[in-house]
Short mmCIF file of N, CA, C and O in Angstrom, two decimals:
data_model
loop_
_atom_site.label_atom_id
_atom_site.label_comp_id
_atom_site.label_asym_id
_atom_site.label_seq_id
_atom_site.Cartn_x
_atom_site.Cartn_y
_atom_site.Cartn_z
N UNK Z 1 -0.56 13.16 -13.22
CA UNK Z 1 -1.10 14.15 -11.96
C UNK Z 1 0.20 14.89 -11.41
O UNK Z 1 1.39 13.96 -11.75
N UNK Z 2 0.33 15.80 -11.26
CA UNK Z 2 1.46 16.54 -10.87
C UNK Z 2 1.75 16.33 -9.13
O UNK Z 2 0.79 15.88 -8.58
N UNK Z 3 2.91 16.52 -8.83
CA UNK Z 3 3.25 16.29 -7.51
C UNK Z 3 2.47 17.05 -6.26
O UNK Z 3 2.19 16.51 -5.35
N UNK Z 4 2.23 18.39 -6.80
CA UNK Z 4 1.60 19.31 -5.88
C UNK Z 4 -0.24 18.69 -5.58
O UNK Z 4 -0.42 18.61 -4.43
N UNK Z 5 -0.65 18.40 -6.78
CA UNK Z 5 -1.78 17.88 -6.59
C UNK Z 5 -1.91 16.45 -5.90
O UNK Z 5 -2.83 16.33 -5.02
N UNK Z 6 -0.99 15.60 -6.09
CA UNK Z 6 -1.12 14.19 -5.36
C UNK Z 6 -0.99 14.45 -3.87
O UNK Z 6 -1.60 13.60 -3.13
N UNK Z 7 0.13 15.23 -3.40
CA UNK Z 7 0.08 15.88 -1.66
C UNK Z 7 -0.84 16.33 -1.52
O UNK Z 7 -1.34 15.85 -0.21
N UNK Z 8 -1.43 17.04 -1.90
CA UNK Z 8 -2.87 17.51 -1.50
C UNK Z 8 -3.88 16.65 -1.29
O UNK Z 8 -4.65 16.73 -0.60
N UNK Z 9 -3.88 15.74 -2.51
CA UNK Z 9 -5.16 14.54 -2.43
C UNK Z 9 -4.69 13.49 -0.91
O UNK Z 9 -5.42 13.26 -0.32
N UNK Z 10 -3.49 13.49 -1.09
CA UNK Z 10 -2.80 12.69 0.24
C UNK Z 10 -3.49 13.19 1.30
O UNK Z 10 -3.70 12.34 2.28
N UNK Z 11 -2.89 14.37 1.24
CA UNK Z 11 -3.27 15.24 2.82
C UNK Z 11 -4.73 15.10 3.25
O UNK Z 11 -4.92 14.73 4.15
N UNK Z 12 -5.64 15.54 2.14
CA UNK Z 12 -7.23 15.34 2.44
C UNK Z 12 -7.46 14.11 2.84
O UNK Z 12 -8.33 13.49 3.75
N UNK Z 13 -6.93 12.96 2.29
CA UNK Z 13 -7.33 11.46 2.51
C UNK Z 13 -6.68 11.09 4.09
O UNK Z 13 -7.58 10.64 4.98
N UNK Z 14 -5.84 11.65 4.27
CA UNK Z 14 -5.21 11.57 5.70
C UNK Z 14 -5.95 12.16 6.50
O UNK Z 14 -6.47 11.81 7.87
N UNK Z 15 -6.21 13.44 6.41
CA UNK Z 15 -7.33 14.27 6.99
C UNK Z 15 -8.69 13.38 7.44
O UNK Z 15 -9.15 13.40 8.63
N UNK Z 16 -9.26 12.70 6.35
CA UNK Z 16 -10.58 12.32 6.32
C UNK Z 16 -10.14 10.83 7.09
O UNK Z 16 -11.16 10.46 8.10
N UNK Z 17 -9.26 10.02 7.19
CA UNK Z 17 -8.92 9.09 8.20
C UNK Z 17 -8.69 9.33 9.78
O UNK Z 17 -9.43 8.70 10.29
N UNK Z 18 -8.17 10.62 9.61
CA UNK Z 18 -8.03 10.85 11.48
C UNK Z 18 -9.17 11.27 11.77
O UNK Z 18 -9.51 10.95 12.69
N UNK Z 19 -10.13 11.88 11.18
CA UNK Z 19 -11.32 12.35 11.32
C UNK Z 19 -12.35 11.05 11.68
O UNK Z 19 -13.00 10.95 12.55
N UNK Z 20 -12.31 10.21 10.74
CA UNK Z 20 -12.81 9.09 10.88
C UNK Z 20 -12.43 8.19 11.94
O UNK Z 20 -13.32 7.61 12.99
N UNK Z 21 -11.33 8.31 12.30
CA UNK Z 21 -10.99 7.65 13.62
C UNK Z 21 -11.42 7.86 14.76
O UNK Z 21 -11.77 7.52 15.94
N UNK Z 22 -11.32 9.24 14.73
CA UNK Z 22 -11.68 10.29 16.18
C UNK Z 22 -13.25 10.08 16.38
O UNK Z 22 -13.54 9.93 17.56
N UNK Z 23 -13.94 9.68 15.17
CA UNK Z 23 -15.39 9.51 15.44
C UNK Z 23 -15.65 7.90 16.13
O UNK Z 23 -16.74 7.99 16.50
N UNK Z 24 -14.90 7.23 15.72
CA UNK Z 24 -15.12 5.69 15.78
C UNK Z 24 -14.43 5.43 16.95
O UNK Z 24 -13.35 4.37 17.23
N UNK Z 25 -14.71 6.08 18.17
CA UNK Z 25 -13.91 5.51 19.41
C UNK Z 25 -14.23 4.11 19.90
O UNK Z 25 -13.87 3.86 20.80
N UNK Z 26 -15.40 3.73 19.19
CA UNK Z 26 -15.87 2.24 19.84
C UNK Z 26 -14.74 1.03 19.07
O UNK Z 26 -14.54 -0.23 19.52
N UNK Z 27 -14.06 1.71 18.26
CA UNK Z 27 -13.11 0.60 17.65
C UNK Z 27 -11.47 0.87 18.55
O UNK Z 27 -11.18 2.05 18.53
N UNK Z 28 -11.26 -0.21 19.15
CA UNK Z 28 -10.12 -0.49 20.10
C UNK Z 28 -9.17 -0.43 18.97
O UNK Z 28 -9.02 -1.00 18.09
N UNK Z 29 -7.57 -0.08 19.40
CA UNK Z 29 -6.39 -0.14 18.83
C UNK Z 29 -6.20 -1.53 18.48
O UNK Z 29 -5.73 -1.80 17.65
N UNK Z 30 -6.27 -2.35 19.72
CA UNK Z 30 -5.91 -3.74 19.59
C UNK Z 30 -6.81 -4.19 18.43
O UNK Z 30 -6.33 -5.10 17.65
N UNK Z 31 -8.22 -4.15 18.35
CA UNK Z 31 -8.76 -4.46 17.09
C UNK Z 31 -8.08 -3.92 15.85
O UNK Z 31 -8.23 -4.65 14.75
N UNK Z 32 -7.94 -2.90 15.82
CA UNK Z 32 -7.12 -2.51 14.48
C UNK Z 32 -5.81 -3.01 14.47
O UNK Z 32 -5.60 -3.63 13.18
N UNK Z 33 -5.09 -3.33 15.44
CA UNK Z 33 -3.99 -4.07 15.13
C UNK Z 33 -3.91 -5.47 14.58
O UNK Z 33 -3.62 -5.86 13.69
N UNK Z 34 -4.95 -5.87 15.23
CA UNK Z 34 -5.30 -7.58 14.94
C UNK Z 34 -6.01 -7.61 13.38
O UNK Z 34 -5.45 -8.74 12.85
N UNK Z 35 -6.91 -7.03 13.01
CA UNK Z 35 -7.37 -6.59 11.79
C UNK Z 35 -6.61 -6.20 10.59
O UNK Z 35 -6.37 -6.55 9.32
N UNK Z 36 -5.64 -4.83 10.83
CA UNK Z 36 -5.34 -4.15 10.03
C UNK Z 36 -3.67 -4.13 9.86
O UNK Z 36 -2.74 -3.64 8.99
N UNK Z 37 -3.32 -4.47 11.33
CA UNK Z 37 -1.77 -4.43 11.39
C UNK Z 37 -1.15 -2.79 11.56
O UNK Z 37 0.03 -2.79 11.71
N UNK Z 38 -2.13 -1.86 12.10
CA UNK Z 38 -1.75 -0.74 12.36
C UNK Z 38 -2.98 -0.26 13.56
O UNK Z 38 -4.02 -0.66 13.45
N UNK Z 39 -2.50 0.84 14.28
CA UNK Z 39 -3.53 1.39 14.79
C UNK Z 39 -3.36 3.04 14.81
O UNK Z 39 -2.46 3.55 14.01
N UNK Z 40 -3.95 3.57 15.73
CA UNK Z 40 -3.79 5.01 15.98
C UNK Z 40 -2.48 5.24 16.16
O UNK Z 40 -1.84 6.66 15.99
N UNK Z 41 -1.87 4.65 17.60
CA UNK Z 41 -0.66 5.08 17.83
C UNK Z 41 0.46 4.74 16.98
O UNK Z 41 1.47 5.52 16.63
N UNK Z 42 0.33 3.87 15.73
CA UNK Z 42 0.81 3.66 14.49
C UNK Z 42 1.29 5.06 13.65
O UNK Z 42 2.03 5.49 13.29
N UNK Z 43 -0.11 5.33 13.42
CA UNK Z 43 -0.46 6.37 12.40
C UNK Z 43 0.22 7.59 13.46
O UNK Z 43 0.95 8.51 12.61
N UNK Z 44 0.36 7.78 14.55
CA UNK Z 44 0.87 8.90 15.42
C UNK Z 44 2.28 9.05 15.09
O UNK Z 44 3.24 9.93 14.72
N UNK Z 45 2.86 7.77 15.28
CA UNK Z 45 4.04 7.47 15.08
C UNK Z 45 4.63 7.92 13.35
O UNK Z 45 5.86 8.19 13.58
N UNK Z 46 4.08 7.15 12.66
CA UNK Z 46 4.32 7.85 11.23
C UNK Z 46 4.07 9.03 11.10
O UNK Z 46 5.26 9.66 10.25
N UNK Z 47 3.42 9.95 11.64
CA UNK Z 47 3.13 11.35 11.25
C UNK Z 47 4.71 11.91 11.94
O UNK Z 47 5.07 12.82 11.21
N UNK Z 48 4.91 11.66 13.05
CA UNK Z 48 6.26 11.96 13.83
C UNK Z 48 7.39 11.63 13.27
O UNK Z 48 8.18 12.56 13.06
N UNK Z 49 7.47 10.55 12.59
CA UNK Z 49 8.53 10.10 11.77
C UNK Z 49 8.79 10.93 10.51
O UNK Z 49 9.65 11.67 10.25
N UNK Z 50 7.48 11.64 9.95
CA UNK Z 50 7.66 12.32 8.64
C UNK Z 50 8.23 13.73 9.05
O UNK Z 50 8.95 14.29 8.41
N UNK Z 51 7.72 14.16 10.52
CA UNK Z 51 8.17 15.31 10.88
C UNK Z 51 9.67 15.65 10.97
O UNK Z 51 10.36 16.45 10.73
N UNK Z 52 10.09 14.31 11.65
CA UNK Z 52 11.59 14.18 11.93
C UNK Z 52 12.20 14.40 10.59
O UNK Z 52 13.36 15.28 10.35
N UNK Z 53 11.80 13.62 9.73
CA UNK Z 53 12.69 13.53 8.26
C UNK Z 53 12.46 14.81 7.56
O UNK Z 53 13.40 15.24 6.84
N UNK Z 54 11.59 15.89 8.27
CA UNK Z 54 11.64 17.41 7.51
C UNK Z 54 12.19 18.24 8.53
O UNK Z 54 12.26 19.34 8.16
N UNK Z 55 12.89 17.74 9.29
CA UNK Z 55 13.57 18.56 10.58
C UNK Z 55 12.74 19.27 11.55
O UNK Z 55 13.30 20.24 12.34
N UNK Z 56 11.44 18.68 11.66
CA UNK Z 56 10.55 19.36 12.84
C UNK Z 56 10.64 18.34 13.96
O UNK Z 56 10.45 17.19 13.89
N UNK Z 57 10.73 19.05 14.92
CA UNK Z 57 10.92 18.31 16.25
C UNK Z 57 9.71 18.26 16.68
O UNK Z 57 8.89 19.00 17.33
N UNK Z 58 9.07 16.98 17.24
CA UNK Z 58 7.79 16.45 17.42
C UNK Z 58 7.96 15.44 18.42
O UNK Z 58 8.58 14.40 18.16
N UNK Z 59 7.23 15.43 19.55
CA UNK Z 59 7.23 14.47 20.78
C UNK Z 59 5.99 13.49 20.40
O UNK Z 59 5.07 13.81 19.56
N UNK Z 60 6.09 12.59 21.13
CA UNK Z 60 5.19 11.40 21.07
C UNK Z 60 3.79 11.94 21.33
O UNK Z 60 2.89 11.56 20.75
N UNK Z 61 3.62 12.86 22.33
CA UNK Z 61 2.52 13.30 22.96
C UNK Z 61 1.95 14.25 21.88
O UNK Z 61 0.58 14.15 21.56
N UNK Z 62 2.56 15.03 21.52
CA UNK Z 62 1.79 16.00 20.28
C UNK Z 62 1.44 15.18 19.07
O UNK Z 62 0.46 15.41 18.35
N UNK Z 63 2.36 13.99 18.51
CA UNK Z 63 1.78 13.58 17.40
C UNK Z 63 0.58 12.76 17.79
O UNK Z 63 -0.41 12.86 17.10
N UNK Z 64 0.47 12.15 18.95
CA UNK Z 64 -0.72 11.39 19.35
C UNK Z 64 -2.04 12.27 19.39
O UNK Z 64 -3.00 11.89 18.94
N UNK Z 65 -1.58 13.65 20.07
CA UNK Z 65 -2.94 14.39 20.14
C UNK Z 65 -3.23 14.94 18.94
O UNK Z 65 -4.56 15.15 18.61
N UNK Z 66 -2.31 15.05 17.91
CA UNK Z 66 -2.87 15.26 16.39
C UNK Z 66 -3.91 14.06 15.72
O UNK Z 66 -4.81 14.35 15.01
N UNK Z 67 -3.32 13.01 16.11
CA UNK Z 67 -4.24 11.79 15.65
C UNK Z 67 -5.51 11.61 16.66
O UNK Z 67 -6.33 11.35 16.11
N UNK Z 68 -5.28 11.54 17.55
CA UNK Z 68 -6.67 11.20 18.77
C UNK Z 68 -7.39 12.57 18.92
O UNK Z 68 -8.68 12.22 19.08
N UNK Z 69 -6.72 14.00 18.67
CA UNK Z 69 -7.69 14.98 18.87
C UNK Z 69 -7.94 15.35 20.42
O UNK Z 69 -8.75 16.44 20.57
N UNK Z 70 -7.31 14.55 20.73
CA UNK Z 70 -7.06 15.19 22.20
C UNK Z 70 -5.78 14.53 23.12
O UNK Z 70 -5.14 13.63 22.32
N UNK Z 71 -5.31 15.04 24.15
CA UNK Z 71 -4.04 13.83 24.67
C UNK Z 71 -4.47 12.65 24.94
O UNK Z 71 -5.75 12.30 25.26
N UNK Z 72 -3.51 11.94 24.53
CA UNK Z 72 -3.55 10.34 24.60
C UNK Z 72 -4.22 9.49 26.19
O UNK Z 72 -5.15 8.98 26.09
N UNK Z 73 -3.47 10.51 27.14
CA UNK Z 73 -4.28 9.97 28.50
C UNK Z 73 -5.79 10.19 28.80
O UNK Z 73 -6.53 9.20 29.16
N UNK Z 74 -6.22 11.09 27.99
CA UNK Z 74 -7.84 11.51 28.15
C UNK Z 74 -8.24 10.66 27.11
O UNK Z 74 -9.32 9.88 27.64
N UNK Z 75 -8.04 10.27 26.04
CA UNK Z 75 -8.73 9.28 24.99
C UNK Z 75 -8.77 7.85 25.75
O UNK Z 75 -9.69 7.36 25.66
N UNK Z 76 -7.50 7.63 26.59
CA UNK Z 76 -7.90 6.16 27.40
C UNK Z 76 -8.47 5.95 28.24
O UNK Z 76 -9.38 4.97 28.38
N UNK Z 77 -8.55 7.58 28.88
CA UNK Z 77 -9.54 7.16 30.00
C UNK Z 77 -11.05 7.07 29.67
O UNK Z 77 -11.80 6.44 30.35
N UNK Z 78 -11.24 7.65 28.46
CA UNK Z 78 -12.66 7.79 27.84
C UNK Z 78 -12.98 6.81 27.37
O UNK Z 78 -14.44 6.49 27.49
N UNK Z 79 -12.04 6.04 26.34
CA UNK Z 79 -12.76 5.16 25.54
C UNK Z 79 -12.23 4.08 25.50
O UNK Z 79 -12.60 3.04 24.97
N UNK Z 80 -10.81 3.77 26.05
CA UNK Z 80 -10.21 2.44 25.75
C UNK Z 80 -10.96 1.62 26.93
O UNK Z 80 -10.99 1.92 28.12
N UNK Z 81 -10.71 0.25 26.32
CA UNK Z 81 -11.44 -1.23 27.40
C UNK Z 81 -10.21 -1.67 27.39
O UNK Z 81 -9.18 -1.86 26.77
N UNK Z 82 -10.48 -2.59 28.61
CA UNK Z 82 -9.77 -3.95 28.50
C UNK Z 82 -9.96 -4.72 27.73
O UNK Z 82 -10.86 -5.33 27.25
N UNK Z 83 -8.73 -5.03 27.02
CA UNK Z 83 -8.53 -6.09 25.99
C UNK Z 83 -9.08 -7.61 26.74
O UNK Z 83 -8.39 -7.73 27.73
N UNK Z 84 -9.54 -8.28 26.05
CA UNK Z 84 -10.27 -9.57 26.28
C UNK Z 84 -9.10 -10.54 25.92
O UNK Z 84 -7.85 -10.27 25.35
N UNK Z 85 -9.02 -11.75 26.48
CA UNK Z 85 -8.01 -12.68 26.30
C UNK Z 85 -7.81 -13.14 24.89
O UNK Z 85 -6.86 -13.42 24.39
N UNK Z 86 -9.06 -13.04 24.45
CA UNK Z 86 -9.18 -13.30 22.84
C UNK Z 86 -8.21 -12.35 21.99
O UNK Z 86 -7.33 -12.74 21.24
N UNK Z 87 -8.64 -10.94 22.23
CA UNK Z 87 -7.75 -10.34 21.63
C UNK Z 87 -6.36 -10.02 21.83
O UNK Z 87 -5.55 -9.92 20.72
N UNK Z 88 -6.15 -10.41 23.05
CA UNK Z 88 -4.42 -10.35 23.33
C UNK Z 88 -4.01 -11.53 22.71
O UNK Z 88 -2.83 -11.32 22.18
N UNK Z 89 -4.71 -12.50 22.90
CA UNK Z 89 -4.12 -13.78 21.77
C UNK Z 89 -3.88 -13.70 20.53
O UNK Z 89 -2.80 -13.90 19.68
N UNK Z 90 -4.97 -12.99 20.09
CA UNK Z 90 -4.86 -12.26 18.41
C UNK Z 90 -3.68 -11.46 18.42
O UNK Z 90 -2.90 -11.81 17.33
N UNK Z 91 -3.50 -10.84 19.01
CA UNK Z 91 -2.34 -9.67 18.86
C UNK Z 91 -1.02 -10.46 18.85
O UNK Z 91 -0.23 -9.91 18.17
N UNK Z 92 -0.80 -11.46 19.82
CA UNK Z 92 0.07 -11.99 19.79
C UNK Z 92 0.65 -13.15 18.56
O UNK Z 92 1.80 -12.88 18.27
N UNK Z 93 -0.43 -13.46 17.89
CA UNK Z 93 -0.10 -14.01 16.60
C UNK Z 93 0.04 -13.10 15.93
O UNK Z 93 1.12 -13.26 14.85
N UNK Z 94 -0.70 -11.91 15.29
CA UNK Z 94 -0.65 -10.96 14.58
C UNK Z 94 0.48 -10.05 14.44
O UNK Z 94 0.12 -8.77 13.63
N UNK Z 95 1.01 -9.87 15.75
CA UNK Z 95 1.69 -8.93 15.82
C UNK Z 95 2.69 -8.24 14.82
O UNK Z 95 3.33 -8.88 14.26
N UNK Z 96 2.37 -6.88 14.64
CA UNK Z 96 3.05 -6.51 13.33
C UNK Z 96 4.79 -6.02 14.03
O UNK Z 96 4.93 -5.85 14.89
N UNK Z 97 5.45 -5.62 12.87
CA UNK Z 97 6.97 -5.98 13.53
C UNK Z 97 7.28 -4.48 13.15
O UNK Z 97 8.69 -4.27 12.94
N UNK Z 98 6.47 -3.55 13.27
CA UNK Z 98 7.11 -2.07 12.90
C UNK Z 98 7.17 -1.31 14.24
O UNK Z 98 6.83 -1.89 15.19
#
C-alpha cells in the first residue's frame, strides 16, 4: 500500500471514530480512560500535537471542538455526569501517564 492511500485510510478511520464518539454521548470520558487508557480529551490533544508538528497553531479549545463536535463547555453541560466514587477509584489505579 502506498503512503497516500494509507494516510487516506487512517484519516477515514479517524473520522469514523470521532463520529462514533460524538454519537455515544452516554459514554463518559472517565469510563473510556478506565477501560482504554484514553478519552476524547486525549484524542483532541493528539490532534493538536499533530497540528503543532506541522507548524499549525491550534489551541486546546479548537482541537476539543473538532473532537466533540461542539464547544467542550457545552458538551460537558449537556452530557457529562458526576463520576462515581468507583469510577474515581478505578481512574486512580488505571491513570495513564500520557
